Coordinates of C-alpha atoms in Angstrom, one line a residue:
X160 CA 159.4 56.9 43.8
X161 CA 161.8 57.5 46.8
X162 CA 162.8 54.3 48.5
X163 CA 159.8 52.3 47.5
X164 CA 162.0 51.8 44.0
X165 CA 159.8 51.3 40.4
X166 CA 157.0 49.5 41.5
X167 CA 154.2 49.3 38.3
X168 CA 151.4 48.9 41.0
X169 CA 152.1 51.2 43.5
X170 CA 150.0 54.5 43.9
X171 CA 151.8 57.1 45.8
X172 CA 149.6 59.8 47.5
X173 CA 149.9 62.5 50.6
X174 CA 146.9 61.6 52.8
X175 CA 145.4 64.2 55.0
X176 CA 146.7 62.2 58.5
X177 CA 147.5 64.2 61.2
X178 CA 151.4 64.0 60.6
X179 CA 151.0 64.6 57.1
X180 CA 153.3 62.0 55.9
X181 CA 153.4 60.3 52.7
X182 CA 152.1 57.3 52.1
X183 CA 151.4 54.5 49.7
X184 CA 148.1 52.8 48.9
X185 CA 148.4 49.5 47.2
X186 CA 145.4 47.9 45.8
X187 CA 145.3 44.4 47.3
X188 CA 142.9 43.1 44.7
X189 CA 145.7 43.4 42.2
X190 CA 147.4 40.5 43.6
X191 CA 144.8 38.4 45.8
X192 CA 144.3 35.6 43.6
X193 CA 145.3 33.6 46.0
X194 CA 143.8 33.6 49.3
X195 CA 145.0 32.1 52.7
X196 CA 140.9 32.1 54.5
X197 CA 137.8 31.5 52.8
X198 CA 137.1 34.9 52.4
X199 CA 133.3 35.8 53.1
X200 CA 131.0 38.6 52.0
X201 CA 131.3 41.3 54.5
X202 CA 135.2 40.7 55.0
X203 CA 136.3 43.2 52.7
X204 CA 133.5 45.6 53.7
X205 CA 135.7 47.0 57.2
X206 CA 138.6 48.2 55.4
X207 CA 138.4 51.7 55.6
X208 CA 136.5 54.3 53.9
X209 CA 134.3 51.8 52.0
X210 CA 136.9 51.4 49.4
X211 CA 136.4 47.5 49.4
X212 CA 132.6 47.3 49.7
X213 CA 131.9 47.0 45.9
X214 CA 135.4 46.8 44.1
X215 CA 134.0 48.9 41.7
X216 CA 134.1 52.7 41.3
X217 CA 134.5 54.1 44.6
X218 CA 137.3 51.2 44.9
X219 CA 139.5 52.4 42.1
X220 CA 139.0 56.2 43.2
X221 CA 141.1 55.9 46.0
X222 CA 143.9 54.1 44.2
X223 CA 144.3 56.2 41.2
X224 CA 143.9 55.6 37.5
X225 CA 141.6 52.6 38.0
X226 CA 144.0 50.0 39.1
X227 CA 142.1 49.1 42.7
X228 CA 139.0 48.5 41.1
X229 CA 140.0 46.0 37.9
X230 CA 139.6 43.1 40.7
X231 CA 136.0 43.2 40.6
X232 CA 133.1 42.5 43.9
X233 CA 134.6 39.0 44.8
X234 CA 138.3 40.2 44.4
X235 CA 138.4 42.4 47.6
X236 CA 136.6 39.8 49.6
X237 CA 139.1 36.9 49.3
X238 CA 141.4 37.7 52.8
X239 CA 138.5 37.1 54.6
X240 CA 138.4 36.4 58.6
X241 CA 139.4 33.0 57.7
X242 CA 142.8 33.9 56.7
X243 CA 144.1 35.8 59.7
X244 CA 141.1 36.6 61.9
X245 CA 140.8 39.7 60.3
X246 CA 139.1 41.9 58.2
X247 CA 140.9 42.4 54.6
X248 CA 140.4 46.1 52.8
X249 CA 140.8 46.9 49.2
X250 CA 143.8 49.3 50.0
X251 CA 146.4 48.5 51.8
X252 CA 148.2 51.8 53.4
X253 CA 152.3 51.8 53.7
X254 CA 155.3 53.8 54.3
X255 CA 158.6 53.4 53.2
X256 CA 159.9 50.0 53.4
X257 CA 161.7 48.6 56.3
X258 CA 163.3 46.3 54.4
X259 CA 165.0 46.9 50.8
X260 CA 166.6 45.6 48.1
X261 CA 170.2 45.7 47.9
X262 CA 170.3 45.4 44.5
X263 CA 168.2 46.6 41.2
X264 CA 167.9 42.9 39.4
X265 CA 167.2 39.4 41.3
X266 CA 164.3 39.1 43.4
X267 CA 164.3 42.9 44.5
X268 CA 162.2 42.2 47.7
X269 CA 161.1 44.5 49.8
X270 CA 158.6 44.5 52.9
X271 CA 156.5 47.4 54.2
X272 CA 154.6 47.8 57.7
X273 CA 150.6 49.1 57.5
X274 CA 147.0 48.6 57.7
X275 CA 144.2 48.3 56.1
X276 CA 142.8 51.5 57.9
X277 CA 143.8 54.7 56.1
X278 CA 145.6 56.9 58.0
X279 CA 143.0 59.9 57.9
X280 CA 140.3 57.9 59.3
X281 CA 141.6 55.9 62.1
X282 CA 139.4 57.2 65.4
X283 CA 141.1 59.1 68.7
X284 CA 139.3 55.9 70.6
X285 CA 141.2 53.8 69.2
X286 CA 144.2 55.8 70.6
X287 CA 146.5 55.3 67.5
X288 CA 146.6 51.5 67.9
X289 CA 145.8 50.0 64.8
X290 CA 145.8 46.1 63.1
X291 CA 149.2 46.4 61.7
X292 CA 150.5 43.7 59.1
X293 CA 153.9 43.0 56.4
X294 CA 153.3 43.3 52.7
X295 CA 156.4 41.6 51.2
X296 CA 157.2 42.9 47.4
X297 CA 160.0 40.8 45.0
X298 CA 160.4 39.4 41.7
X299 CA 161.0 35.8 42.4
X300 CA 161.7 33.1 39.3
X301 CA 158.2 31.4 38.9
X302 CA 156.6 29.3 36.2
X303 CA 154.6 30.6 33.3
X304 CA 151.5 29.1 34.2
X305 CA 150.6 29.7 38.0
X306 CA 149.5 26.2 38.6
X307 CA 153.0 24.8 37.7
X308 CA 154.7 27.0 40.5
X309 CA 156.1 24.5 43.2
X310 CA 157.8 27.3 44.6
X311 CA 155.1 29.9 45.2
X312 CA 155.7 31.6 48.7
X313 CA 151.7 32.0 48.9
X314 CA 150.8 28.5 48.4
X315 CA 153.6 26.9 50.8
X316 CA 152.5 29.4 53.1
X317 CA 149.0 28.8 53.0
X318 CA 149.8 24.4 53.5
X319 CA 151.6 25.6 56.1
X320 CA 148.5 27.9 57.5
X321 CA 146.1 24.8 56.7
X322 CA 148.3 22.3 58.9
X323 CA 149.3 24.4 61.3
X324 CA 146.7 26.9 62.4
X325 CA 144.7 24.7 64.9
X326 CA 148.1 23.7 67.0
X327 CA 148.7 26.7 69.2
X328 CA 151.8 25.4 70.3
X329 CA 153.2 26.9 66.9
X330 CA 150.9 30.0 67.1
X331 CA 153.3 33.1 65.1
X332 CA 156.0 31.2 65.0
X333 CA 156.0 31.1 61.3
X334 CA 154.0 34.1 58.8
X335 CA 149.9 33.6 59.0
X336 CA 148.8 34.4 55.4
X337 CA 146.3 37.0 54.8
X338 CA 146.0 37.3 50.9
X339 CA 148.7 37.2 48.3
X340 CA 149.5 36.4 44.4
X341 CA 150.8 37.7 41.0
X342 CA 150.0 41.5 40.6
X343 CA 148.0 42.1 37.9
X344 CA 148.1 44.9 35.7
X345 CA 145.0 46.4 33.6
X346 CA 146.4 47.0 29.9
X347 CA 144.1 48.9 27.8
X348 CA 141.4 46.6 29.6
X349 CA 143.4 43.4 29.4
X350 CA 144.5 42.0 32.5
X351 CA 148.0 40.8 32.4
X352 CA 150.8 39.5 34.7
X353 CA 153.5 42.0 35.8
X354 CA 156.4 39.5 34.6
X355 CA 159.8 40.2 33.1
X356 CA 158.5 38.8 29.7
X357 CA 156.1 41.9 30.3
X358 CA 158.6 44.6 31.2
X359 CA 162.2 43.3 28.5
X360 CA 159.9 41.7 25.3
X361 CA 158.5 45.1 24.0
X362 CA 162.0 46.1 24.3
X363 CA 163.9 42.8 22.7
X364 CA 166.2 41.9 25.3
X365 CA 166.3 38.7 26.4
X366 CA 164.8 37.8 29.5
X367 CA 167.2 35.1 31.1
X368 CA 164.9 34.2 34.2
X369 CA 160.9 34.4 33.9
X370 CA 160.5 36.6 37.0
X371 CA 157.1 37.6 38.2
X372 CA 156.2 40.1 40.4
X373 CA 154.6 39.0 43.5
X374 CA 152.8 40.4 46.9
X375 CA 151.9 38.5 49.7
X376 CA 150.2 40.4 53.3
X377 CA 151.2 38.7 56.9
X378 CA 151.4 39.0 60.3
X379 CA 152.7 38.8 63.2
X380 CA 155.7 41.6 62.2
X381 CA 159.0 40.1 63.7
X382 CA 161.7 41.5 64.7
X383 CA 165.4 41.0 64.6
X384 CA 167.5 39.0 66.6
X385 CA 169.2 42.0 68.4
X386 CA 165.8 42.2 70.2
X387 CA 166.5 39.5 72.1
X388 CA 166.7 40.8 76.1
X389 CA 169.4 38.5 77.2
X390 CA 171.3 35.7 75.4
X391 CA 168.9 32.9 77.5
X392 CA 166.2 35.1 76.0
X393 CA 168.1 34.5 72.4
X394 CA 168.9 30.7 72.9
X395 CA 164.9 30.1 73.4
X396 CA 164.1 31.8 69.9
X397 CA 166.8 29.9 68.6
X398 CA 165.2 26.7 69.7
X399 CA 161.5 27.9 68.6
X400 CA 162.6 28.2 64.7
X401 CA 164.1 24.8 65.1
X402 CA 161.3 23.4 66.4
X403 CA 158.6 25.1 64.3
X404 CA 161.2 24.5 61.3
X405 CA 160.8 20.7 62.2
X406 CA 157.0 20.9 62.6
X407 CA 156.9 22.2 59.0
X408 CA 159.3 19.7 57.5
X409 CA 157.4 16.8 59.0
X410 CA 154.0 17.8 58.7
X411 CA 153.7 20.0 55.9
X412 CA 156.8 18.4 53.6
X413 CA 158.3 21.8 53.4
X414 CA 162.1 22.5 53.1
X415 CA 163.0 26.2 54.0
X416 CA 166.6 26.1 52.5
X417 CA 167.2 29.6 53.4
X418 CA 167.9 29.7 56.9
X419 CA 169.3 32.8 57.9
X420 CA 169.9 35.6 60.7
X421 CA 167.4 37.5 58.4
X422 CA 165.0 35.2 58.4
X423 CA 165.0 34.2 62.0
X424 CA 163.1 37.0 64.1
X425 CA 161.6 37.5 67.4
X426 CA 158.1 37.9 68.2
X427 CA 157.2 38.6 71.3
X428 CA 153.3 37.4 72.9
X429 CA 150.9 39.2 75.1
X430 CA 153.1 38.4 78.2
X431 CA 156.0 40.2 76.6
X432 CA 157.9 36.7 76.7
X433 CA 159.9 36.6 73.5
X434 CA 158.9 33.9 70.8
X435 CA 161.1 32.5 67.8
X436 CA 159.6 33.0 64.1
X437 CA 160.8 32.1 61.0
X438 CA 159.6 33.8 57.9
X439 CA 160.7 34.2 53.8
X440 CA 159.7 30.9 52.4
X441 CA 161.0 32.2 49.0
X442 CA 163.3 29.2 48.3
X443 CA 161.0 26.5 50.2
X444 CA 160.0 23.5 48.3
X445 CA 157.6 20.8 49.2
X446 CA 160.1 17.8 50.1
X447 CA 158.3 15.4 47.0
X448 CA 160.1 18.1 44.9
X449 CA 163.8 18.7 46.7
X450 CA 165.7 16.1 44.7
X451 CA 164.3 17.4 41.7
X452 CA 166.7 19.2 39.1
X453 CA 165.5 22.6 41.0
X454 CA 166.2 21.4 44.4
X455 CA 170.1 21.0 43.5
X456 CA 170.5 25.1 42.4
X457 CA 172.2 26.8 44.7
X458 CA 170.0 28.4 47.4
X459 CA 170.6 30.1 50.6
X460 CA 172.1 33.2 51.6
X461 CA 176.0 33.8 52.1
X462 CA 177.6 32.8 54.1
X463 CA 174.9 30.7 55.7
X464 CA 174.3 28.1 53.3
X465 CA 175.4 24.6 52.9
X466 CA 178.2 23.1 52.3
X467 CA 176.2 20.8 49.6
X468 CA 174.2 24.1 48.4
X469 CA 177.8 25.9 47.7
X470 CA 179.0 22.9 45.5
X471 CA 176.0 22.3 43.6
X472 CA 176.4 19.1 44.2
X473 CA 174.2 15.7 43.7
X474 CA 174.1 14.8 47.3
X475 CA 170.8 14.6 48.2
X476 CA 169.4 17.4 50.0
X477 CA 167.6 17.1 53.2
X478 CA 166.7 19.3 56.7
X479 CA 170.1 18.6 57.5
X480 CA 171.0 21.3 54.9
X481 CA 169.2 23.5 57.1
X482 CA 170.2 22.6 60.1
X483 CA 174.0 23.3 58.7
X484 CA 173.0 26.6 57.5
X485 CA 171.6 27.2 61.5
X486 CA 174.6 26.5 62.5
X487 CA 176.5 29.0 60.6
X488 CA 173.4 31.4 62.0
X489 CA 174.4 30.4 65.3
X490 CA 178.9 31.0 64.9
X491 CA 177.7 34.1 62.9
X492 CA 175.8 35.8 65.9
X493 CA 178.4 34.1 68.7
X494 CA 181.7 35.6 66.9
X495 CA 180.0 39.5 65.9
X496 CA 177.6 39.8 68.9
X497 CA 174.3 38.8 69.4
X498 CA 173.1 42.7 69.5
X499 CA 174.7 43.5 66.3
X500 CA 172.6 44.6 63.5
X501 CA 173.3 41.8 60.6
X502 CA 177.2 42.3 60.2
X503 CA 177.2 40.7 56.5
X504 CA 177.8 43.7 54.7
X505 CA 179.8 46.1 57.0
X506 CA 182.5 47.5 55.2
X507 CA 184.7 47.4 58.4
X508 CA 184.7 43.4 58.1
X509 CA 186.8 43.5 54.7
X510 CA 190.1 44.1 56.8
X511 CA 188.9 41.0 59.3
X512 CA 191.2 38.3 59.1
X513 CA 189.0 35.8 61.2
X514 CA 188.6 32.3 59.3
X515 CA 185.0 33.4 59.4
X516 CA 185.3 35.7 57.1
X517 CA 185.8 32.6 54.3
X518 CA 182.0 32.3 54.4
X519 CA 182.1 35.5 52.9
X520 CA 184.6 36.1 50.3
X521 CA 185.5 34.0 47.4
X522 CA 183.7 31.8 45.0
X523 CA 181.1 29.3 46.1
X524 CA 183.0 26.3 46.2
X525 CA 186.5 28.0 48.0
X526 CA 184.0 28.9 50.3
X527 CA 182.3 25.1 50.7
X528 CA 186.0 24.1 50.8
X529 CA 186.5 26.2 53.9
X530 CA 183.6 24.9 56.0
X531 CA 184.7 21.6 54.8
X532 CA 187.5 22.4 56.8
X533 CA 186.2 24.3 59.7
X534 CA 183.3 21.9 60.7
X535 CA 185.3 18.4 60.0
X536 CA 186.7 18.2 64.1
X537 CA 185.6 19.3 67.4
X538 CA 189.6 20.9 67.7
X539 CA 189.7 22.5 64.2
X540 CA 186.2 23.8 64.9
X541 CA 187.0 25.5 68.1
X542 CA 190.3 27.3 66.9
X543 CA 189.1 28.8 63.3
X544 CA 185.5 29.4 64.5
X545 CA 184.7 29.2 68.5
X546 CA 187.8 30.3 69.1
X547 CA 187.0 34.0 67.5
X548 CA 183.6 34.4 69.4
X549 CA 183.0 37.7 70.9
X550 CA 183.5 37.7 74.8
X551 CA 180.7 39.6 76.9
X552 CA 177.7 38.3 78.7
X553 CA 176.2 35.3 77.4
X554 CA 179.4 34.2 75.7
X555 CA 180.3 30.8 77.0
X556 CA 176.7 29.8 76.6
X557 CA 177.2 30.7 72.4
X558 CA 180.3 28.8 72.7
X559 CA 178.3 25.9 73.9
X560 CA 175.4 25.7 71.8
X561 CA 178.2 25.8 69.1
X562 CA 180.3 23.5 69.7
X563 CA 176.7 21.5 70.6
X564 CA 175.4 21.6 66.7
X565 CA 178.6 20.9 65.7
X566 CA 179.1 17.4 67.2
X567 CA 175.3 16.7 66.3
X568 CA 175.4 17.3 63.1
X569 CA 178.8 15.9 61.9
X570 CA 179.4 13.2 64.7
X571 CA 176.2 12.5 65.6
X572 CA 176.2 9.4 68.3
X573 CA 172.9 8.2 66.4
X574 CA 175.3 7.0 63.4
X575 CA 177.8 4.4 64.3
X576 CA 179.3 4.2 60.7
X577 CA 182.4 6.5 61.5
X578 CA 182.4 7.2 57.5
X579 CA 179.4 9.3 58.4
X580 CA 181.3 11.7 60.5
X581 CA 183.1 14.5 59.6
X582 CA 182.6 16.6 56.5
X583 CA 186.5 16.1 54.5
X584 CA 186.2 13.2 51.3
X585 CA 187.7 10.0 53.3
X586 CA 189.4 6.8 51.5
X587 CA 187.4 3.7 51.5
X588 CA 187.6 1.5 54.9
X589 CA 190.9 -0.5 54.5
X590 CA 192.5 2.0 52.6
X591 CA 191.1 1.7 48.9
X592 CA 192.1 -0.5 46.1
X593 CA 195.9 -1.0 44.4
X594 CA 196.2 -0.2 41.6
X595 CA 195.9 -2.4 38.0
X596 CA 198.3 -0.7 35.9
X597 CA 197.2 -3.2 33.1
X598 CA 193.9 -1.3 33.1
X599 CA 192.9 2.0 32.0
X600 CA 193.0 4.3 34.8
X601 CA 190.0 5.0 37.0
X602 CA 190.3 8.1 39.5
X603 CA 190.3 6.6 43.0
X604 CA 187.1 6.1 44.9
X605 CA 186.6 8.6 47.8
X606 CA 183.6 8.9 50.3
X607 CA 181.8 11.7 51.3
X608 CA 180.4 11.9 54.9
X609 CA 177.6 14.1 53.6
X610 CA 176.2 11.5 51.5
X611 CA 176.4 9.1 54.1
X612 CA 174.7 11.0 56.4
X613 CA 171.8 11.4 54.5
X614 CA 169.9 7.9 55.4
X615 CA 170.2 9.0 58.8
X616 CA 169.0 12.6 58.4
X617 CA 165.8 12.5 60.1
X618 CA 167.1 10.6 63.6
X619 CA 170.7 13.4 63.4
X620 CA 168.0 16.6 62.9
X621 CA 165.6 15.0 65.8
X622 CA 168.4 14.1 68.2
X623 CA 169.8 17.7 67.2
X624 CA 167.0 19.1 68.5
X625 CA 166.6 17.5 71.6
X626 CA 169.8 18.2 72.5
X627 CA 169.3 21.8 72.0
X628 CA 166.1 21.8 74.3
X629 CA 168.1 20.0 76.9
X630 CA 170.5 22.6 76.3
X631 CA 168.0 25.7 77.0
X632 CA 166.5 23.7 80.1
X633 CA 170.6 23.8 81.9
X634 CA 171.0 27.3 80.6
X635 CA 167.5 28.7 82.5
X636 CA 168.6 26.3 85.6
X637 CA 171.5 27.8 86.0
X638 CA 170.4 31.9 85.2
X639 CA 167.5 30.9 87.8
X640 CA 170.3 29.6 90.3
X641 CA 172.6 32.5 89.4
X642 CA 169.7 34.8 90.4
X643 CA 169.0 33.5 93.7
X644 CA 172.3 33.1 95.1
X645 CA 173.2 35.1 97.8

């Protein structure tokens, strides 16, 4: 299976294109249970060779042993121009993926770029240019019973779709849902879920985590941050996930909790005028849901999550988690370059000795305890993390927006309550109790400025942002200025 890894709905064949290359057809009504559009008769009928038109025979001939065609008329029809403004095949052609797994257990995603248009069909008119989407591919934890999944990347994408789709303020700043759901698999003529349960019981090993295997088809295809044409261009993509990050939280109740530099892509529009997007809503959770036991597991990607993520704590978790983990995102890219490829896993950085590199290395809570240090003052901040940042073009402004999140987030003028600033455990205001030695004794009482912070989340994250749109508006001012000076 090459790169595309065991995938026990995948049909690999060499198609007669004009390169000859390999590619994979996937039958998309193995997994479209769930559908972003309303779907619509003749929807599935444009998807190349006719393969969609009945679901049926023809369906299943073109992605081998039957599996296309267990799906059934309505199956194919459920992406729909509703969905994405576009036509939905039954196949869904691919080559190797763009994104991989770095590891065989876990979630195992993986994404691949293609069409709905096989390869040996697509016209010389058309000059090669064809509808191109993502088909993202992973094993996420997920409930028995589909209904009972909160945390179902298809449905949170499609609220999201539903509440946002009108408001083109917002257009492809975040994945527009085509189809998606559980793959099913055709066993002797039973349909069944490709789970874990499915792939360790008949074996009798233990399945620790009830993972189920799970496709989902987007666009717009993103790109990463290193596409970015200046660092102005990069500070405006930067303030476009914030914003449409915000939009979600407040009108769809969605948490992301997995803000990341792999996660935060640019897109760029017609005009060639580079966009923010933010994508993988793996880990989201609808915000009625966040303080349940599930909300507190540790989620996020190293060395970008939170401080209260790392400790597992009970602090309530709120879109200040993410905008903590955006600020890591931000001192990531400022200290290793803002053209580097994601640096998380270079094997020159084990000999770095920048304080950085404690985001990386350790156990979860040594590495909580050494934000806790970094982010607790404007002076500690600047000389373990700002400090480090890699000097070129662009550099001061990094430094800036930096130090910027910092003081919003952790001594945010909108709090007055000074207990609220700062992220190191403080003593009680007058300098805590004495203590009863006739009494058993009772570990002293400390406050945490997280957990203070927490009634004031939404007023810090807004003000946050503002600040950082003030901060984009000075930055163009002063390129445009730079540019016209003699």
């Amino acid at each position: 299976w090459d790169q595309c890894g065991y995938d026990s709905a995948i049909i690999r064949r060499t198609l007669g294109s004009t390169d000859n290359s390999v590619y994979y057809e996937i039958p998309v009504n193995s997994f479209s249970q769930i559908s972003a559009g309303t779907g619509g008769e003749g929807a599935a009928g444009t998807g190349g060779e006719g393969a969609a038109g009945t679901g049926g025979e023809g369906a299943a001939g073109t992605g081998g042993e039957g599996a296309a065609g267990t799906g059934g008329e309505g199956a194919a029809g459920t992406g729909g121009e509703g969905a994405a403004g576009t036509a939905v095949g039954n196949i869904f052609y691919c080559r190797n993926p763009f994104a991989v797994a770095d590891r065989l257990f876990g979630r195992h995603t993986r994404c691949f770029r293609g069409s709905f248009i096989s390869p040996n069909i697509r016209r010389a008119e058309d000059g090669g240019v064809i509808e191109e989407f993502v088909l993202k591919t992973g094993w996420p934890e997920a409930t028995i019973d589909p209904e009972l999944d909160s945390r179902d990347e298809v449905r949170i994408l499609q609220r999201i779709n539903e509440k946002l789709r009108q408001n083109d303020r917002f257009k492809n700043m975040y994945p527009n849902i085509v189809c998606g759901g559980r793959v099913q698999l055709d066993i002797d003529g039973v349909q069944r879920q490709d789970s874990t349960d499915l792939l360790l019981a008949a074996m009798n090993v233990d399945v620790p985590q009830h993972r189920v295997h799970k496709r989902l088809i987007t666009q717009p295809i993103g790109k990463q941050l290193s596409n970015a044409g200046s660092v102005l261009e990069l500070i405006a993509v930067l303030v476009d996930v914030m914003t449409v990050h915000t939009e979600i939280f407040k009108e769809c109740q969605i948490l992301h909790r997995d803000i990341s530099i792999s996660n935060t892509l640019v897109w760029r529009d017609t005009d060639e005028s580079a966009r923010g997007m933010l994508i993988d809503f793996d880990l989201a959770l609808p915000t009625d849901q966040v303080d349940l036991p599930a909300g507190y597991k540790r989620t996020g990607t190293l060395p970008f999550m939170s401080i209260n993520n790392l400790e597992e704590n009970s602090n309530q978790r709120t879109s200040l988690d993410d905008w903590e983990a955006f600020l890591a995102v931000v001192c990531w890219i400022g200290t290793f370059g803002w053209q580097e490829v994601d640096a998380r896993n270079d094997p020159a950085l084990t000999s770095d000795d920048r304080p950085i590199m404690k985001w990386r290395e350790g156990s979860r809570i040594t590495i909580a305890a050494a934000k806790r240090g970094h982010f607790d003052s404007t002076v500690e901040f600047y000389d373990k993390i700002v400090k480090h940042f890699k000097e070129g073009p662009g550099s001061n402004d990094m430094k800036l927006l930096a130090c910027l999140l910092r003081d919003c987030l952790f001594e945010s003028s909108v709090v007055s309550d000074s207990d609220a600033h700062g992220t190191t455990l403080k003593k009680p205001s007058g300098g805590g109790r004495r203590i009863d030695y006739s009494q058993p004794f009772v570990p002293p009482v400390k406050i945490d400025p997280f957990q203070v912070r927490v009634q004031h989340a939404e007023a810090i994250c807004d003000r946050a942002l503002h600040e950082m749109r003030e901060f984009l508006t000075a930055v163009k001012d002063r390129s445009a200025a730079a540019a016209t000076a003699p």
